[in-house]
mmCIF file of C-alpha atoms and ligand atoms in Angstrom:
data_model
loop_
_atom_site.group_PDB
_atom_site.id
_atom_site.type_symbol
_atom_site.label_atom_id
_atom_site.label_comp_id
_atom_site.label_asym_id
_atom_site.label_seq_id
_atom_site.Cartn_x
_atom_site.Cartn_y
_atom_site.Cartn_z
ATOM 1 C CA UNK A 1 -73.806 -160.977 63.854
ATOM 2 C CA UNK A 2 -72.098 -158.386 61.604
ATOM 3 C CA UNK A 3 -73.494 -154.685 61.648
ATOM 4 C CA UNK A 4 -75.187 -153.200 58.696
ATOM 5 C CA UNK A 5 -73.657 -149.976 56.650
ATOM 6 C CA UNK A 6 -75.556 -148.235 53.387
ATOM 7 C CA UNK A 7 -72.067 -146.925 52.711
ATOM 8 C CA UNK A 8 -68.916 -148.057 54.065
ATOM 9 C CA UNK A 9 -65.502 -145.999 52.371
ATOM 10 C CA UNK A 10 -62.214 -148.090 52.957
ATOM 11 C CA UNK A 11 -60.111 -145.427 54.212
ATOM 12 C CA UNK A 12 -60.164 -142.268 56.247
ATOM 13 C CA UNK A 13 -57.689 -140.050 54.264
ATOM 14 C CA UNK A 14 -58.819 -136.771 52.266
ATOM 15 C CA UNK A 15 -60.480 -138.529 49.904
ATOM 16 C CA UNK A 16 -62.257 -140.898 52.026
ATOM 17 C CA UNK A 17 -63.107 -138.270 54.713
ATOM 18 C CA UNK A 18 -64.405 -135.458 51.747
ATOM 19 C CA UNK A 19 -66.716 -138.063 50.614
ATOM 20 C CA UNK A 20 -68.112 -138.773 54.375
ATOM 21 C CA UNK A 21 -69.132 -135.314 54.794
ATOM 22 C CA UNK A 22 -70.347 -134.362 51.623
ATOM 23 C CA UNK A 23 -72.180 -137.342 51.443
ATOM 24 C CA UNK A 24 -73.441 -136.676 55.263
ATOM 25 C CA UNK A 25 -74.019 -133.349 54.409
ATOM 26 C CA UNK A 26 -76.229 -134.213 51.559
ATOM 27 C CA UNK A 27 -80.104 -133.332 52.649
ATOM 28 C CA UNK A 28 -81.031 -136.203 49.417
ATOM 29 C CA UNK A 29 -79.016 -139.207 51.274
ATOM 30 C CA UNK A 30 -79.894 -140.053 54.668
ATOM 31 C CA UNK A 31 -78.207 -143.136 55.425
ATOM 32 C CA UNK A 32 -75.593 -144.883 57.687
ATOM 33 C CA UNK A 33 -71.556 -144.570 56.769
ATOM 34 C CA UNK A 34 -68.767 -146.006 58.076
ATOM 35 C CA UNK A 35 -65.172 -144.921 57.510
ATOM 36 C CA UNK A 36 -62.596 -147.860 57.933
ATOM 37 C CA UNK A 37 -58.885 -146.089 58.615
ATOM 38 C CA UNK A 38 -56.613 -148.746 59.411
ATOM 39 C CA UNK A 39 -54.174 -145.732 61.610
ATOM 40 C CA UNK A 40 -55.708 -143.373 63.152
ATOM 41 C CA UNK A 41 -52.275 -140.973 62.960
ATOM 42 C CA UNK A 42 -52.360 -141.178 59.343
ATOM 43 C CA UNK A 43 -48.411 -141.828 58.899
ATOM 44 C CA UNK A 44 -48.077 -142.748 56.128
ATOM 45 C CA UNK A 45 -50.864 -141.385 54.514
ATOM 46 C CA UNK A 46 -50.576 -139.333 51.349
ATOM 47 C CA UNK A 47 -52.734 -136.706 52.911
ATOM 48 C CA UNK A 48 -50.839 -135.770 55.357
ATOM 49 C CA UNK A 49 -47.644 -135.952 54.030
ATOM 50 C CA UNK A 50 -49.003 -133.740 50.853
ATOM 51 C CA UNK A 51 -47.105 -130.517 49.984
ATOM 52 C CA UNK A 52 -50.606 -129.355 49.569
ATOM 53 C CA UNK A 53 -50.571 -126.739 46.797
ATOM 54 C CA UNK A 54 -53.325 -125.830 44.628
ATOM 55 C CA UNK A 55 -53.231 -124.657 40.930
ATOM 56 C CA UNK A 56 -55.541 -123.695 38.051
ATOM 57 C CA UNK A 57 -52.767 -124.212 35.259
ATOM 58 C CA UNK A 58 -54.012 -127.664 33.818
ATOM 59 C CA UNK A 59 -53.810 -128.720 30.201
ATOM 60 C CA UNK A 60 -57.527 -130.237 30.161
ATOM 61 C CA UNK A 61 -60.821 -129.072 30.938
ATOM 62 C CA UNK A 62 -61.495 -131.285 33.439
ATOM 63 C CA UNK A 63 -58.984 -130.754 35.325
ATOM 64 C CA UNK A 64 -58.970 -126.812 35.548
ATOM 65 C CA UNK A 65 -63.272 -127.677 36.461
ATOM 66 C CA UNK A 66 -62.465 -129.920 39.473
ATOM 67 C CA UNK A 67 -60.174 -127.262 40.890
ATOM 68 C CA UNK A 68 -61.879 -124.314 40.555
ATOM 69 C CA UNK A 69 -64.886 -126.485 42.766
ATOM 70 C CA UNK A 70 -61.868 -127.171 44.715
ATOM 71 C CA UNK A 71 -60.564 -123.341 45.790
ATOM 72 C CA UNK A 72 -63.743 -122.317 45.989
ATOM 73 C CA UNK A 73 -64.892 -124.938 48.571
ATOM 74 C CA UNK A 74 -61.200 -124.054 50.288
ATOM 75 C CA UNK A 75 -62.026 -120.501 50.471
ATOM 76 C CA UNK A 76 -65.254 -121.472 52.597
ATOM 77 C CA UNK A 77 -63.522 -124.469 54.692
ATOM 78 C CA UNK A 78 -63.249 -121.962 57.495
ATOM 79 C CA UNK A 79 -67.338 -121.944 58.148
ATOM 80 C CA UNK A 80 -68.223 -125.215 55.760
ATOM 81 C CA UNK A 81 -66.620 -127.122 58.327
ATOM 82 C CA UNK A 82 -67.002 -125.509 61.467
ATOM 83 C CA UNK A 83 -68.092 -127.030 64.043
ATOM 84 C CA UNK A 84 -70.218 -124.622 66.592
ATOM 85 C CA UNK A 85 -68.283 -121.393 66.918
ATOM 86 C CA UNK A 86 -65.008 -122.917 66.158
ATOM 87 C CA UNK A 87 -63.808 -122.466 62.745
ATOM 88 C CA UNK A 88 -61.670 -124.821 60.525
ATOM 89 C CA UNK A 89 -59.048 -122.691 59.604
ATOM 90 C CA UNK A 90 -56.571 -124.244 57.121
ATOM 91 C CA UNK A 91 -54.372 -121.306 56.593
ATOM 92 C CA UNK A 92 -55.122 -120.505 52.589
ATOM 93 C CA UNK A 93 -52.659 -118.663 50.854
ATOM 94 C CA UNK A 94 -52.972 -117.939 47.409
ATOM 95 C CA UNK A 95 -49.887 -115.845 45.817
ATOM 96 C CA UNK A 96 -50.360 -117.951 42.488
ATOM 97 C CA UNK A 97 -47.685 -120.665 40.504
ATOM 98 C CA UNK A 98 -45.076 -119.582 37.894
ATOM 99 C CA UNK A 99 -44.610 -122.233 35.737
ATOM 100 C CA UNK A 100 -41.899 -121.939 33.671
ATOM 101 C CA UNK A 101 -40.715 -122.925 30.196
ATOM 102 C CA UNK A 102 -37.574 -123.578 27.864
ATOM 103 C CA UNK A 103 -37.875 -122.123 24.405
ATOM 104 C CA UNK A 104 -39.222 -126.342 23.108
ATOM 105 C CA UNK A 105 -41.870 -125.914 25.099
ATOM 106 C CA UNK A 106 -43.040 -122.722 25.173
ATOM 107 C CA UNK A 107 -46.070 -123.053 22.224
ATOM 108 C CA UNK A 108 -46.958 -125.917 24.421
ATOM 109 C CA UNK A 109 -47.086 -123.411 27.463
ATOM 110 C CA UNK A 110 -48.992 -121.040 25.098
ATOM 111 C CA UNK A 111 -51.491 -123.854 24.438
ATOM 112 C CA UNK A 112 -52.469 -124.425 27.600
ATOM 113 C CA UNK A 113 -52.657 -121.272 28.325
ATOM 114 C CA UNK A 114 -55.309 -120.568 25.948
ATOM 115 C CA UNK A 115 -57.060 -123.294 27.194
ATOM 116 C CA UNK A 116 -56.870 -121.967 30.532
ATOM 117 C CA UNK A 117 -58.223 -118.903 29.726
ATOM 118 C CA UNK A 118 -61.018 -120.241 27.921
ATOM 119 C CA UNK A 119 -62.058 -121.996 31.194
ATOM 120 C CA UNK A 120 -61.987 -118.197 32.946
ATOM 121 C CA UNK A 121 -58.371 -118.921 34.393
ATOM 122 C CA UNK A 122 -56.632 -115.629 35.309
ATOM 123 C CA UNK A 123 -52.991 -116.654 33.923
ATOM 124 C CA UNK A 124 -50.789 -113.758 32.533
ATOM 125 C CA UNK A 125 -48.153 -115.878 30.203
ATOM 126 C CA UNK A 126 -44.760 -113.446 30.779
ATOM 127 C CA UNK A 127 -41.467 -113.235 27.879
ATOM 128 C CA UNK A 128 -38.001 -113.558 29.266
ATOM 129 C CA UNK A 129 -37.143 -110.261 29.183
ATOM 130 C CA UNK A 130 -40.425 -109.297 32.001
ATOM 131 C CA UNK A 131 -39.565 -112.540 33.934
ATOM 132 C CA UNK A 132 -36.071 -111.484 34.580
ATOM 133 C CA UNK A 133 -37.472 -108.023 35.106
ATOM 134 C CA UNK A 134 -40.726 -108.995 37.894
ATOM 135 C CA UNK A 135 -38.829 -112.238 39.695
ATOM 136 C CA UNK A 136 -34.887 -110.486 39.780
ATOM 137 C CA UNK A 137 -33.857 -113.730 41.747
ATOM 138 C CA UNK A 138 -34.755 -115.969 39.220
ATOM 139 C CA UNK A 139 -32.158 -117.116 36.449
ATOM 140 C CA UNK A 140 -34.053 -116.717 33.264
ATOM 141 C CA UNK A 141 -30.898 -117.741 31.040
ATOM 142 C CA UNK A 142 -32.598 -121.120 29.660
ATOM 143 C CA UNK A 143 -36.164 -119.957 29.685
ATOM 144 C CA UNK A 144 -38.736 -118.481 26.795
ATOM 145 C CA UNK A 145 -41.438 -117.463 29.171
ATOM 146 C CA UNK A 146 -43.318 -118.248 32.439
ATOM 147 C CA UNK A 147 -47.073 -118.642 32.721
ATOM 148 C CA UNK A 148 -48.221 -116.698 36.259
ATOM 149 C CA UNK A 149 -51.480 -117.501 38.036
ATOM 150 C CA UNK A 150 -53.112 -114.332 39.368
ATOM 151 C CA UNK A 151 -55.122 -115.603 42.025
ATOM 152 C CA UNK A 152 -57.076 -118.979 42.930
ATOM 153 C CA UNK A 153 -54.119 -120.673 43.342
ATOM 154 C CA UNK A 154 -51.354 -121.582 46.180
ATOM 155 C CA UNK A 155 -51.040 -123.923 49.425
ATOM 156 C CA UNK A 156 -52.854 -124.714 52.603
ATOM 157 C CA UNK A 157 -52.719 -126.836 55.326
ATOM 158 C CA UNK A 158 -53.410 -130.297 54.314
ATOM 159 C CA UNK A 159 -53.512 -132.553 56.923
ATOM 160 C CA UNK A 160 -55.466 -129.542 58.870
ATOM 161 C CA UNK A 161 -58.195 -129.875 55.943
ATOM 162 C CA UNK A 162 -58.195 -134.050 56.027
ATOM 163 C CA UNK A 163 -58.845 -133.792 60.303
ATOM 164 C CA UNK A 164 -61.445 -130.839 59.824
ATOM 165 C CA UNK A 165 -63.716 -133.222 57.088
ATOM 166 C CA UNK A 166 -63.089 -135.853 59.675
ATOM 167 C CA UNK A 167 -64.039 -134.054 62.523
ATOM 168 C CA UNK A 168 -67.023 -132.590 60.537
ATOM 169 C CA UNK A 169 -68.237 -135.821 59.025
ATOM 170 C CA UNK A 170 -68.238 -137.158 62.704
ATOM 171 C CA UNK A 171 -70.483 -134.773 63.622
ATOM 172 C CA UNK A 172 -72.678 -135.375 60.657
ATOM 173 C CA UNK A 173 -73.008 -139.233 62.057
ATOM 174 C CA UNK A 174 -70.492 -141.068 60.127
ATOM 175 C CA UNK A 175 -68.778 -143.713 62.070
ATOM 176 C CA UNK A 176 -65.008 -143.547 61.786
ATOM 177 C CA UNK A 177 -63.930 -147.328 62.773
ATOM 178 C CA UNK A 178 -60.090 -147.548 63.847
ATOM 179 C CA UNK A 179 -59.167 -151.529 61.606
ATOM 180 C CA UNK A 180 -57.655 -152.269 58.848
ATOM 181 C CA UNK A 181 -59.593 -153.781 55.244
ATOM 182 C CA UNK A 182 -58.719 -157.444 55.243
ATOM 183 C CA UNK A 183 -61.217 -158.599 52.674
ATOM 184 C CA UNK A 184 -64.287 -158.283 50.746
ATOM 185 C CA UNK A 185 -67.039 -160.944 50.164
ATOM 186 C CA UNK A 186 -69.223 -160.966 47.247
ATOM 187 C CA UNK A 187 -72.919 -160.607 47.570
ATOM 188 C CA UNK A 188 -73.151 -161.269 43.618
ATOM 189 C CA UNK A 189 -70.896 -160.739 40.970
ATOM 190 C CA UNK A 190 -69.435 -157.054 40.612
ATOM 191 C CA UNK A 191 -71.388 -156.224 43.762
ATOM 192 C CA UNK A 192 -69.611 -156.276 47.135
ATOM 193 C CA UNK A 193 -71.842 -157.701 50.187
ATOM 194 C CA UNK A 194 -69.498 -157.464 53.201
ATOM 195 C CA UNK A 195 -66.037 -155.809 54.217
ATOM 196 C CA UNK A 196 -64.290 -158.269 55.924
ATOM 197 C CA UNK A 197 -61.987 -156.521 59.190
ATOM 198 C CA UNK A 198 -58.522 -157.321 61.095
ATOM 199 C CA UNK A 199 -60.421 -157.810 64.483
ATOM 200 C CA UNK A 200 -62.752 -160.336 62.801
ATOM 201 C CA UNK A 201 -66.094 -157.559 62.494
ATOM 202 C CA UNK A 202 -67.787 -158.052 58.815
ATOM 203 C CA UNK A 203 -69.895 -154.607 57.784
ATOM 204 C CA UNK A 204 -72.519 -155.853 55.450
ATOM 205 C CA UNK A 205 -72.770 -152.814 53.197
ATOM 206 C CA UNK A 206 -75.044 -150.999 50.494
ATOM 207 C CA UNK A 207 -72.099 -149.812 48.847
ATOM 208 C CA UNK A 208 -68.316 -149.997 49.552
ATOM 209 C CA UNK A 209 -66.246 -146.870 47.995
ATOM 210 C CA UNK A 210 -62.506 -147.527 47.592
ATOM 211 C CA UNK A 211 -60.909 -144.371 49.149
ATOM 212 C CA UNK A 212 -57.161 -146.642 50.052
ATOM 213 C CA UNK A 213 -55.305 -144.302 47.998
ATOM 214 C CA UNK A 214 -51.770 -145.752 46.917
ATOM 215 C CA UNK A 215 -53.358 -148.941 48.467
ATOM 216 C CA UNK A 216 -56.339 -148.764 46.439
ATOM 217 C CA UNK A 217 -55.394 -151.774 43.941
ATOM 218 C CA UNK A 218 -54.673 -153.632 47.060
ATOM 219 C CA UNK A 219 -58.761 -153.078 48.217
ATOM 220 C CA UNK A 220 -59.864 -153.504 44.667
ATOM 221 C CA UNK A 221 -57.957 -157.176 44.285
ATOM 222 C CA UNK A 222 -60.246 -158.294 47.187
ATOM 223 C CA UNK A 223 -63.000 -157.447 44.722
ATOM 224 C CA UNK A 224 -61.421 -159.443 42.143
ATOM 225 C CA UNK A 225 -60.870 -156.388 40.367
ATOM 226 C CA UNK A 226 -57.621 -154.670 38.564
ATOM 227 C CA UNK A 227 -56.934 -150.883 39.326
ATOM 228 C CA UNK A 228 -54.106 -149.382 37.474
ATOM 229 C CA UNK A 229 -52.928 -147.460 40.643
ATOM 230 C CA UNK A 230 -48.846 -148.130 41.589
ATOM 231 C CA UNK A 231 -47.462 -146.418 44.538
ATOM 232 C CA UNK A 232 -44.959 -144.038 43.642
ATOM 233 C CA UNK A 233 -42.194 -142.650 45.907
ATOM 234 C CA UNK A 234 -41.636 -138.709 46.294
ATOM 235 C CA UNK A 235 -39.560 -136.675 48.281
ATOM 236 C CA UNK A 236 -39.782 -133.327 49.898
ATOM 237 C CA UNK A 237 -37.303 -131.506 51.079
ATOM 238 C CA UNK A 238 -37.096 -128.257 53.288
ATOM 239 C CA UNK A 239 -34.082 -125.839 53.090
ATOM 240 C CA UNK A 240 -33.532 -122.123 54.786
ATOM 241 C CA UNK A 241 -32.065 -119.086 52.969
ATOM 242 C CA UNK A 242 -31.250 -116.100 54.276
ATOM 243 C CA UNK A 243 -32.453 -114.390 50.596
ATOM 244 C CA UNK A 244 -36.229 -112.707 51.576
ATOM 245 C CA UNK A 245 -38.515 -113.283 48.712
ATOM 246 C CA UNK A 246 -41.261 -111.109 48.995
ATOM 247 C CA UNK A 247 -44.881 -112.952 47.657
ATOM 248 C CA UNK A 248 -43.292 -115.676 46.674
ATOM 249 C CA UNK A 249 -45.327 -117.678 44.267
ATOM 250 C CA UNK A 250 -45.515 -121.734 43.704
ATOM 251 C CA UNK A 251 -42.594 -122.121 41.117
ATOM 252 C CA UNK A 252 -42.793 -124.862 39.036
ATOM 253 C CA UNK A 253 -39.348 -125.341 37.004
ATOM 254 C CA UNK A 254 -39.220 -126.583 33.253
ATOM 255 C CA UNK A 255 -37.327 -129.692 34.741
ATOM 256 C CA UNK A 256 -40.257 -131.032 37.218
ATOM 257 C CA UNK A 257 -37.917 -129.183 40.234
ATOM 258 C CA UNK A 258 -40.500 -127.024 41.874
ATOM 259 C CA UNK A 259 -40.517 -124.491 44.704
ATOM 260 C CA UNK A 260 -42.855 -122.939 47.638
ATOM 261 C CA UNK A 261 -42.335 -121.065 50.893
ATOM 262 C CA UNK A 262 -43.407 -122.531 54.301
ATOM 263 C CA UNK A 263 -43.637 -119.950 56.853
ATOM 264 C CA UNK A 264 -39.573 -118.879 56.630
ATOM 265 C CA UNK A 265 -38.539 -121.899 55.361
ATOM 266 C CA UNK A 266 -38.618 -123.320 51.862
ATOM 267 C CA UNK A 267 -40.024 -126.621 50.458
ATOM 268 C CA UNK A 268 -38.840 -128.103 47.079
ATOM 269 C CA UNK A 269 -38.478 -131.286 45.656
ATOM 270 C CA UNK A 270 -38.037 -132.779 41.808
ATOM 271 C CA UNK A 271 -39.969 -136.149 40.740
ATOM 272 C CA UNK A 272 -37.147 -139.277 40.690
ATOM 273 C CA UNK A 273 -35.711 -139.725 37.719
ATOM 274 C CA UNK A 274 -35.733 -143.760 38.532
ATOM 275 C CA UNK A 275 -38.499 -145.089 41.022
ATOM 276 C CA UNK A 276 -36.684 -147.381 43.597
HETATM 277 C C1 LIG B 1 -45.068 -135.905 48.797
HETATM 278 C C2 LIG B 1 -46.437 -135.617 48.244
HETATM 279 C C3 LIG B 1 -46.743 -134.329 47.812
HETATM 280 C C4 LIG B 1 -48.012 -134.063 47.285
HETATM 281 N N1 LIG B 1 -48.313 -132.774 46.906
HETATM 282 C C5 LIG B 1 -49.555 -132.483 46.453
HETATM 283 C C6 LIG B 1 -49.916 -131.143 46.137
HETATM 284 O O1 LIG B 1 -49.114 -130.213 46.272
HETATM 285 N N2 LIG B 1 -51.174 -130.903 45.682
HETATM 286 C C7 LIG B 1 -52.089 -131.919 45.527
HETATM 287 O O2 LIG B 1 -53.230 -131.643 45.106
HETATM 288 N N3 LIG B 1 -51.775 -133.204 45.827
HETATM 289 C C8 LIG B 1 -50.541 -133.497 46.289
HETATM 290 N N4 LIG B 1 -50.217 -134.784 46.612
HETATM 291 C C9 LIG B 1 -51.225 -135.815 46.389
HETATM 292 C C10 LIG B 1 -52.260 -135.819 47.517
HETATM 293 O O3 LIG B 1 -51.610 -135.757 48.771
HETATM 294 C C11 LIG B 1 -53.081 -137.095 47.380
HETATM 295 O O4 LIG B 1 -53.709 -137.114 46.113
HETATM 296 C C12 LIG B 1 -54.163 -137.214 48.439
HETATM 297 O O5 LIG B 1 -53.669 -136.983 49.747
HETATM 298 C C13 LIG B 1 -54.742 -138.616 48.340
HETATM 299 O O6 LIG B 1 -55.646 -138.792 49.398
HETATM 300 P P1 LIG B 1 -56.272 -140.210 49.629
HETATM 301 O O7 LIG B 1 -57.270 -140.062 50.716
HETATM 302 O O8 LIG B 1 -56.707 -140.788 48.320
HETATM 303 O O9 LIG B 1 -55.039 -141.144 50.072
HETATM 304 P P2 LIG B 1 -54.346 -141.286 51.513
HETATM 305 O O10 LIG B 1 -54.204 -139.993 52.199
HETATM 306 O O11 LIG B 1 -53.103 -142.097 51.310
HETATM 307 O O12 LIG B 1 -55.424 -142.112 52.320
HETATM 308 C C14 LIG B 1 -55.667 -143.476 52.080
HETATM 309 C C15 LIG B 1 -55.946 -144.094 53.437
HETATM 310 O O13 LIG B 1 -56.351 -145.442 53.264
HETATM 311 C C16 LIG B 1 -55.914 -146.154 54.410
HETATM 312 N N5 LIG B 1 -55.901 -147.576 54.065
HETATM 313 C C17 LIG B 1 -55.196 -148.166 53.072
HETATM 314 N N6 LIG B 1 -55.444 -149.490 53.054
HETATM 315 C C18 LIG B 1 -56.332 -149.727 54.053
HETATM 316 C C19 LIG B 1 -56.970 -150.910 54.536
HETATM 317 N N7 LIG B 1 -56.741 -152.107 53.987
HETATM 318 N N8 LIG B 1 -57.812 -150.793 55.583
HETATM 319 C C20 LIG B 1 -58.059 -149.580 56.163
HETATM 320 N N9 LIG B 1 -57.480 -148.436 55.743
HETATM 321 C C21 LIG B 1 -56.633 -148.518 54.701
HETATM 322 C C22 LIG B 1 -54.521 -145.593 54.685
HETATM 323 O O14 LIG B 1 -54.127 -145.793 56.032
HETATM 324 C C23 LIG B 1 -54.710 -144.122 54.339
HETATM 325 O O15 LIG B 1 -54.943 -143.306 55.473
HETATM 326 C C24 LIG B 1 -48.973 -135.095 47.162
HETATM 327 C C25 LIG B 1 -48.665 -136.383 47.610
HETATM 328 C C26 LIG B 1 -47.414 -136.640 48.159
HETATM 329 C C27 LIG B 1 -47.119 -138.035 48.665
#
């Protein structure tokens, strides 16, 4: 006999394991979850292989409104998700992004900007002549301006914040199962009944939530359902200097090539121009 779930999430990454404990943590829901992570080390998981920066500098309302929920719940990780005395620290820093812009697209930059500030964004949009002035080590020859965040955005320790929702969800009485999603059986049409697992287990469940990430189409095919989601390969890379750049912010380069220190080291990385 198969065991019964109200909610079982298909995967155990940041998504899957933020929904666990907020949905755990929720006084209004008190039912059963499971979380089904198919590798417990999470290797090739997007969440811990993240570059995990956070900005404010969206183009669309939405977007600016999910994170400003977002750095505010970072900024209270440490005791949100603490578990007894011990804290969840995820190491927060938030020195801001410049994001920078070529003369054809700096009323675009401008745009935004106003948007941002409409949504209570703290960006201060800076001419050429102050960029070269404030960030000396930055070659301004091909830019118009540079829009800075003043706070409420930066980086943090990613895969620290996935294991601390895990570890707090677990605590909250969600069921982490280690097996990997091998189908899904329909209880009626557009309403899964049963997630079907590697080791031969069904979970009859209330309600399955897709949380598979780059996978995700993968889970929702089971369902007979299309997702538009295509894995897409990135690469980060890590470089030293012996240059000491003093509150260095996120930079985020008119060409998609974008900047951030780690500790003493450096992280950068540009999106492929071809995916292969
Ligand atoms: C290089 C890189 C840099 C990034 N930088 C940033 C950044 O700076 N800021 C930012 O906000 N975002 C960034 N992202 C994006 C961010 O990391 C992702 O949006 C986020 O981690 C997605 O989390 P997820 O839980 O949806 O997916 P994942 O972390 O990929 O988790 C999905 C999980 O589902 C599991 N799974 C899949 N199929 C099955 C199955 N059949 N059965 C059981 N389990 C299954 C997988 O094992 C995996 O653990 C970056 C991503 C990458 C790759």
């Amino acid at each position: 006999m198969g065991t019964n779930y109200d909610v079982v999430i298909v995967g155990g990454g940041v998504v899957g394991s933020s929904i666990a404990y907020f949905l755990s943590a929720n006084p209004d829901f008190d039912g059963s979850i499971a979380v089904i992570e198919r590798d417990p080390y999470y290797t090739a998981s997007s969440s811990s292989l993240s570059t995990s920066a956070i900005r404010q500098q969206f183009g669309t309302a939405p977007n600016i409104a999910m994170s400003k929920f977002s750095i505010d719940f970072l900024r209270q990780v440490k005791t949100r998700l603490a578990i007894g005395d011990e804290l969840a620290d995820i190491g927060l820093h938030e020195p801001g992004y410049l994001v920078l812009a070529t003369p054809e697209r700096a009323d675009a930059q401008r745009a935004k900007n106003r948007v941002q500030r409409g949504m209570g964004v703290d960006a201060e949009l800076i001419e050429q002549v102050d960029l070269a002035r404030r960030f000396p080590w930055l070659n301004t020859d091909d830019l118009a301006l540079g829009s800075l965040g003043l706070g409420s955005e930066g980086w943090f320790d990613g895969p620290g914040l996935m294991q601390a929702f895990r570890r707090k969800a677990r605590t909250q009485g969600v069921n982490y199962l280690a097996a990997t999603v091998t189908g899904l059986t329909m209880a009626s049409p557009g309403k899964v009944g049963e997630v079907v697992l590697d080791n031969g287990e069904r979970l009859a469940a209330g309600t399955v939530i897709n949380a598979a990430g780059p996978w995700s189409a993968g889970i929702a095919r089971m369902a007979g359902a299309e997702l538009p989601v295509v894995p897409s390969k990135r690469c980060v890379f890590v470089f030293e200097t012996p240059a000491r750049i003093e509150n260095c912010p996120f930079v985020f380069d008119t060409s998609g090539f974008w900047l951030r220190p780690e500790g003493q080291l450096f992280l950068c990385g540009i999106p492929p121009v071809r995916e292969n």
